[in-house]
CSV table of C-alpha atoms in Angstrom, one decimal:
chain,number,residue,atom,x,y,z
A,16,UNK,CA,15.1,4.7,61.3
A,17,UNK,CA,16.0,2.9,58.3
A,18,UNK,CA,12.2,1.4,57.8
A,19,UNK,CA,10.8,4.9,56.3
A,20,UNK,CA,13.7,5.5,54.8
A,21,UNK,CA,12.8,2.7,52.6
A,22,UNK,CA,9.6,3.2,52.3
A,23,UNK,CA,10.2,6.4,51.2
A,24,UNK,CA,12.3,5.5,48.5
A,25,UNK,CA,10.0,2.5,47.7
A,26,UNK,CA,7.3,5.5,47.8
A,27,UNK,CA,9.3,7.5,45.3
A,28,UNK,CA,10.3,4.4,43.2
A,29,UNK,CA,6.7,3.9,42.7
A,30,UNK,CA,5.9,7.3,41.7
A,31,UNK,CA,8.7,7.7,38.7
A,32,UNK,CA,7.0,4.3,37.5
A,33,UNK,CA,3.4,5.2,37.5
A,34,UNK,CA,4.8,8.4,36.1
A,35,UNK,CA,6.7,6.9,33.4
A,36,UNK,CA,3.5,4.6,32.5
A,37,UNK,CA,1.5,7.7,31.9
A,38,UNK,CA,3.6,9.2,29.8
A,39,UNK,CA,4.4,5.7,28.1
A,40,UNK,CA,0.4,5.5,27.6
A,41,UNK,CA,0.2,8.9,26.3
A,42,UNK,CA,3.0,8.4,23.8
A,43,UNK,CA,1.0,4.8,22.6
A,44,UNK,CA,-2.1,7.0,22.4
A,45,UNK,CA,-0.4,10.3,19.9
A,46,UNK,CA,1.6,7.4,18.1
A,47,UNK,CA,-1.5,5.5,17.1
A,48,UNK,CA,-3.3,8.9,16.4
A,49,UNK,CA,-0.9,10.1,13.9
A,50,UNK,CA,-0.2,6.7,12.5
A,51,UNK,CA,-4.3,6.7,12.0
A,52,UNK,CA,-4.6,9.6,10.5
A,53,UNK,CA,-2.4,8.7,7.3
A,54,UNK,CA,-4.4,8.6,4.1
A,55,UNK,CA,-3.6,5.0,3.5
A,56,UNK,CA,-3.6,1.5,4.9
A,57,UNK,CA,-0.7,0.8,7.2
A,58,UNK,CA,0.6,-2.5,9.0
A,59,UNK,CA,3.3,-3.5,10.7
A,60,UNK,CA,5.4,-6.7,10.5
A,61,UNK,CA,7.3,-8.9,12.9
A,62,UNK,CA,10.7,-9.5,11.2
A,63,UNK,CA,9.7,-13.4,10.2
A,64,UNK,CA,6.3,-11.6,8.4
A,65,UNK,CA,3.9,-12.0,11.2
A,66,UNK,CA,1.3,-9.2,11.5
A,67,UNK,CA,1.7,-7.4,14.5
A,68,UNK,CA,0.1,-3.8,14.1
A,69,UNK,CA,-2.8,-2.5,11.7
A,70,UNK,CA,-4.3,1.0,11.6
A,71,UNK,CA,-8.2,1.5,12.0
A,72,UNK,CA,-8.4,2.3,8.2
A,73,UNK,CA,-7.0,-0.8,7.7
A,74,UNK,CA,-10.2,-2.5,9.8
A,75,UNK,CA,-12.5,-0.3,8.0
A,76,UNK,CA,-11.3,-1.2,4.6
A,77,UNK,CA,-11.5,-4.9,5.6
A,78,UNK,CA,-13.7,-5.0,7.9
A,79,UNK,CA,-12.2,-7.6,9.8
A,80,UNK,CA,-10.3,-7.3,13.2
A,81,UNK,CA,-6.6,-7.5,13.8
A,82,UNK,CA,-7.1,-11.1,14.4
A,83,UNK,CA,-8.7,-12.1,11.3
A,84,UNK,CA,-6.2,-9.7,9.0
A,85,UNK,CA,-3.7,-11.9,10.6
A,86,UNK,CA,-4.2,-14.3,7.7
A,87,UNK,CA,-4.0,-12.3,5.2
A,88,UNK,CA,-2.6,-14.7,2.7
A,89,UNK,CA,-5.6,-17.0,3.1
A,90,UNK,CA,-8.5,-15.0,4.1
A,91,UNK,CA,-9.6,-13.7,0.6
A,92,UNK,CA,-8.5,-10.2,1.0
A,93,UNK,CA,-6.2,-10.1,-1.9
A,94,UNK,CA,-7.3,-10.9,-5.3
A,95,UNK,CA,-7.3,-14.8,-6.3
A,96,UNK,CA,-5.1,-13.4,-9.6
A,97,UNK,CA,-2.8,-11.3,-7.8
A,98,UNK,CA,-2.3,-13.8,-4.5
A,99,UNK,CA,0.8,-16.2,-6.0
A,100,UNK,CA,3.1,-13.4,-7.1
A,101,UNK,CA,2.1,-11.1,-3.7
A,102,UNK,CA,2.8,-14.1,-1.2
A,103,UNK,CA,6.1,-14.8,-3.6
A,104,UNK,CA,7.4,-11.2,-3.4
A,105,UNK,CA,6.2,-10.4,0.4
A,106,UNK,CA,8.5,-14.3,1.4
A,107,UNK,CA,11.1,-13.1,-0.6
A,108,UNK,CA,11.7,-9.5,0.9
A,109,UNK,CA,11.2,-11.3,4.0
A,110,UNK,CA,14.1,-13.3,3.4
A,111,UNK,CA,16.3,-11.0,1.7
A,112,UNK,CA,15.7,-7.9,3.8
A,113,UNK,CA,15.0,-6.0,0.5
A,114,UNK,CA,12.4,-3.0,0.5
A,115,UNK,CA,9.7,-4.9,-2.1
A,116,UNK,CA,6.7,-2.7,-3.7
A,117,UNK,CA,3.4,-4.2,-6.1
A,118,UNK,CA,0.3,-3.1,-6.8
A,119,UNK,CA,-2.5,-5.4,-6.4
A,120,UNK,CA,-6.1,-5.5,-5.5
A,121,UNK,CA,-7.3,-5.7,-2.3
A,122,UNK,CA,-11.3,-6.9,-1.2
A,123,UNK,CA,-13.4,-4.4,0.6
A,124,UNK,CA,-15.4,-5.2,3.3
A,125,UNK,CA,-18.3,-5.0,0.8
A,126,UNK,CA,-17.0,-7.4,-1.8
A,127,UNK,CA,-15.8,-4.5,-4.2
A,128,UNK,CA,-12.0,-4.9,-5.5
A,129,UNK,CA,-10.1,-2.1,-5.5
A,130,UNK,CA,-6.2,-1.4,-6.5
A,131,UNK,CA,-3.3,-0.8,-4.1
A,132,UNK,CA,-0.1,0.0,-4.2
A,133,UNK,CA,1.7,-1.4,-1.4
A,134,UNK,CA,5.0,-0.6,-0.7
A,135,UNK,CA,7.0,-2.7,2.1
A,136,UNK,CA,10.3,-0.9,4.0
A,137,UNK,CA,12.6,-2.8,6.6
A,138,UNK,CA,13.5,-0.9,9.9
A,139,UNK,CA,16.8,-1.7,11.0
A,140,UNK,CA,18.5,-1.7,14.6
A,141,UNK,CA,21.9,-0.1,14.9
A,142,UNK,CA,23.8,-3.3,14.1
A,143,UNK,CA,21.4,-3.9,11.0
A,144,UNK,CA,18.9,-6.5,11.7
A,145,UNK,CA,15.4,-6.3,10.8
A,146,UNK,CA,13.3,-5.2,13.7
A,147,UNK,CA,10.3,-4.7,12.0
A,148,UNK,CA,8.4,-4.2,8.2
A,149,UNK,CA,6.0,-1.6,7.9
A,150,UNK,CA,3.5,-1.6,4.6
A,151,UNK,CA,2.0,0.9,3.5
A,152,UNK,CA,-1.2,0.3,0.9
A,153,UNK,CA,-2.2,3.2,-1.0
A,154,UNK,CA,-5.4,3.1,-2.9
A,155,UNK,CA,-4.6,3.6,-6.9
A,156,UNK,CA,-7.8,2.8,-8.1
A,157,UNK,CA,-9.0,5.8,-9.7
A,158,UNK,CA,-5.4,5.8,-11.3
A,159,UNK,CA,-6.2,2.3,-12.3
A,160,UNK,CA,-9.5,3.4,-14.0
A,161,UNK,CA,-8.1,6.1,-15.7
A,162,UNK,CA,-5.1,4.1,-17.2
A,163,UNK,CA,-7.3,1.8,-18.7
A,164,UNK,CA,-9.6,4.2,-20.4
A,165,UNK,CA,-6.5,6.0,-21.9
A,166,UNK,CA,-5.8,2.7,-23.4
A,167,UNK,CA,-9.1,2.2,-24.8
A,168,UNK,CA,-9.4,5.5,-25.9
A,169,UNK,CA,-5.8,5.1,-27.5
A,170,UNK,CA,-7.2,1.6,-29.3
A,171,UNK,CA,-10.7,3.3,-30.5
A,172,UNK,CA,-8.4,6.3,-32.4
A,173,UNK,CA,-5.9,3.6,-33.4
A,174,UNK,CA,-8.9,1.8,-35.5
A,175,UNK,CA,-10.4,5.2,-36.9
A,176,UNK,CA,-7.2,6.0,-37.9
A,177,UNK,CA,-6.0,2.3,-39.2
A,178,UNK,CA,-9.5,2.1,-41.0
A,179,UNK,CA,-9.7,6.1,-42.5
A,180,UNK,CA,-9.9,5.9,-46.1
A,181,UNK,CA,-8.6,9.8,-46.7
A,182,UNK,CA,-5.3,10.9,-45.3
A,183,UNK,CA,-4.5,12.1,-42.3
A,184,UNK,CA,-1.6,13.6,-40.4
A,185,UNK,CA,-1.1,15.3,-37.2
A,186,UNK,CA,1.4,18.1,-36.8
A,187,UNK,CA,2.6,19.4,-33.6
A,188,UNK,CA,3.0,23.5,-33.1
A,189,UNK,CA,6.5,23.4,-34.4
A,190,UNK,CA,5.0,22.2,-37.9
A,191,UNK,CA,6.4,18.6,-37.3
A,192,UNK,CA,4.6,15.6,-38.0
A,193,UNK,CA,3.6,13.4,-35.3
A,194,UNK,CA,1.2,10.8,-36.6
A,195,UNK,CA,-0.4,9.6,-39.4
A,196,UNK,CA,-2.7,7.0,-40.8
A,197,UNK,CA,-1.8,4.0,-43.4
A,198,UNK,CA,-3.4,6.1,-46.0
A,199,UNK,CA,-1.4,9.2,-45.9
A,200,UNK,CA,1.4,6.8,-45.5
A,201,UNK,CA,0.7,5.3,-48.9
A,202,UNK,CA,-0.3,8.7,-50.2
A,203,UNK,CA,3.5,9.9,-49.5
């Protein structure tokens, strides 16, 4: 009498697991939906820095698989100029267990460069020891673009103003002044 007993609870026991692994599968499958659908580049860290997790923009960017990202620091992803003082930041959050943040440029899988902002956060267990670091890269290129022509722009009125021969001022709308040239300077 004892026998199906057992093998009914043996029965049930082996329901609630296959159970709990569909719904353990079907939690993986939302989580890596919603974590692919954010507009950036996101990976995931082991505490000591190791890549564990990327999302599929993350391949597409690349294109590389998870396996080849996993050298990242040597696999001419990140710009040759910005590489030093990226690998000297990412060791030292590692280290410290501070949140670190830099914007570099990252290679596309085409060879183009374009800029990032990555920003790196700890996630902490309840006695406070790094469990994981997720990155986030945003893409800041067009900000990028549009900083530097600002500057050049800036430089190009600089020298008409620097070089003007007449005087010039400018004068907000409450009637102040807010710039002027070396002549109007000598002028007044």
């Amino acid at each position: 009498m004892d026998a199906p007993v057992k093998s009914a609870d043996e029965a049930a026991g082996s329901l609630e697991l296959a159970i709990a692994n569909d719904a353990l599968r079907e939690s993986e499958r939302e989580s890596r939906l919603i974590v692919d659908s954010i507009p950036g580049l996101v990976a995931v860290f082991t505490p000591s820095g190791e890549l564990e997790f990327v999302n599929r923009p993350i391949c597409e960017y690349f294109g590389k698989t998870m396996e080849e990202l996993k050298h990242w620091g040597t696999g001419g992803m990140t710009h040759p100029e910005d590489l030093p003082r990226v690998v000297e930041l990412f060791t030292q959050s590692m280290a410290s267990g501070d949140p670190f943040e830099i914007e570099l440029r990252a290679q596309r899988f085409d060879g183009i460069y374009r800029w990032f902002q990555s920003r790196g956060l700890p996630l902490r267990d309840t006695n406070g020891h790094i469990v994981r670091w997720y990155n986030l890269l945003i893409d800041i290129d067009e900000r990028k673009r549009a900083e530097q022509e600002l500057r050049r722009s800036e430089a190009r009125k600089a020298a008409i103003l620097d070089s003007a021969l007449e005087c010039i001022v400018t004068i907000d709308h409450e009637g102040c002044i807010t710039e002027f040239n070396p002549a109007a300077e000598r002028t007044f």
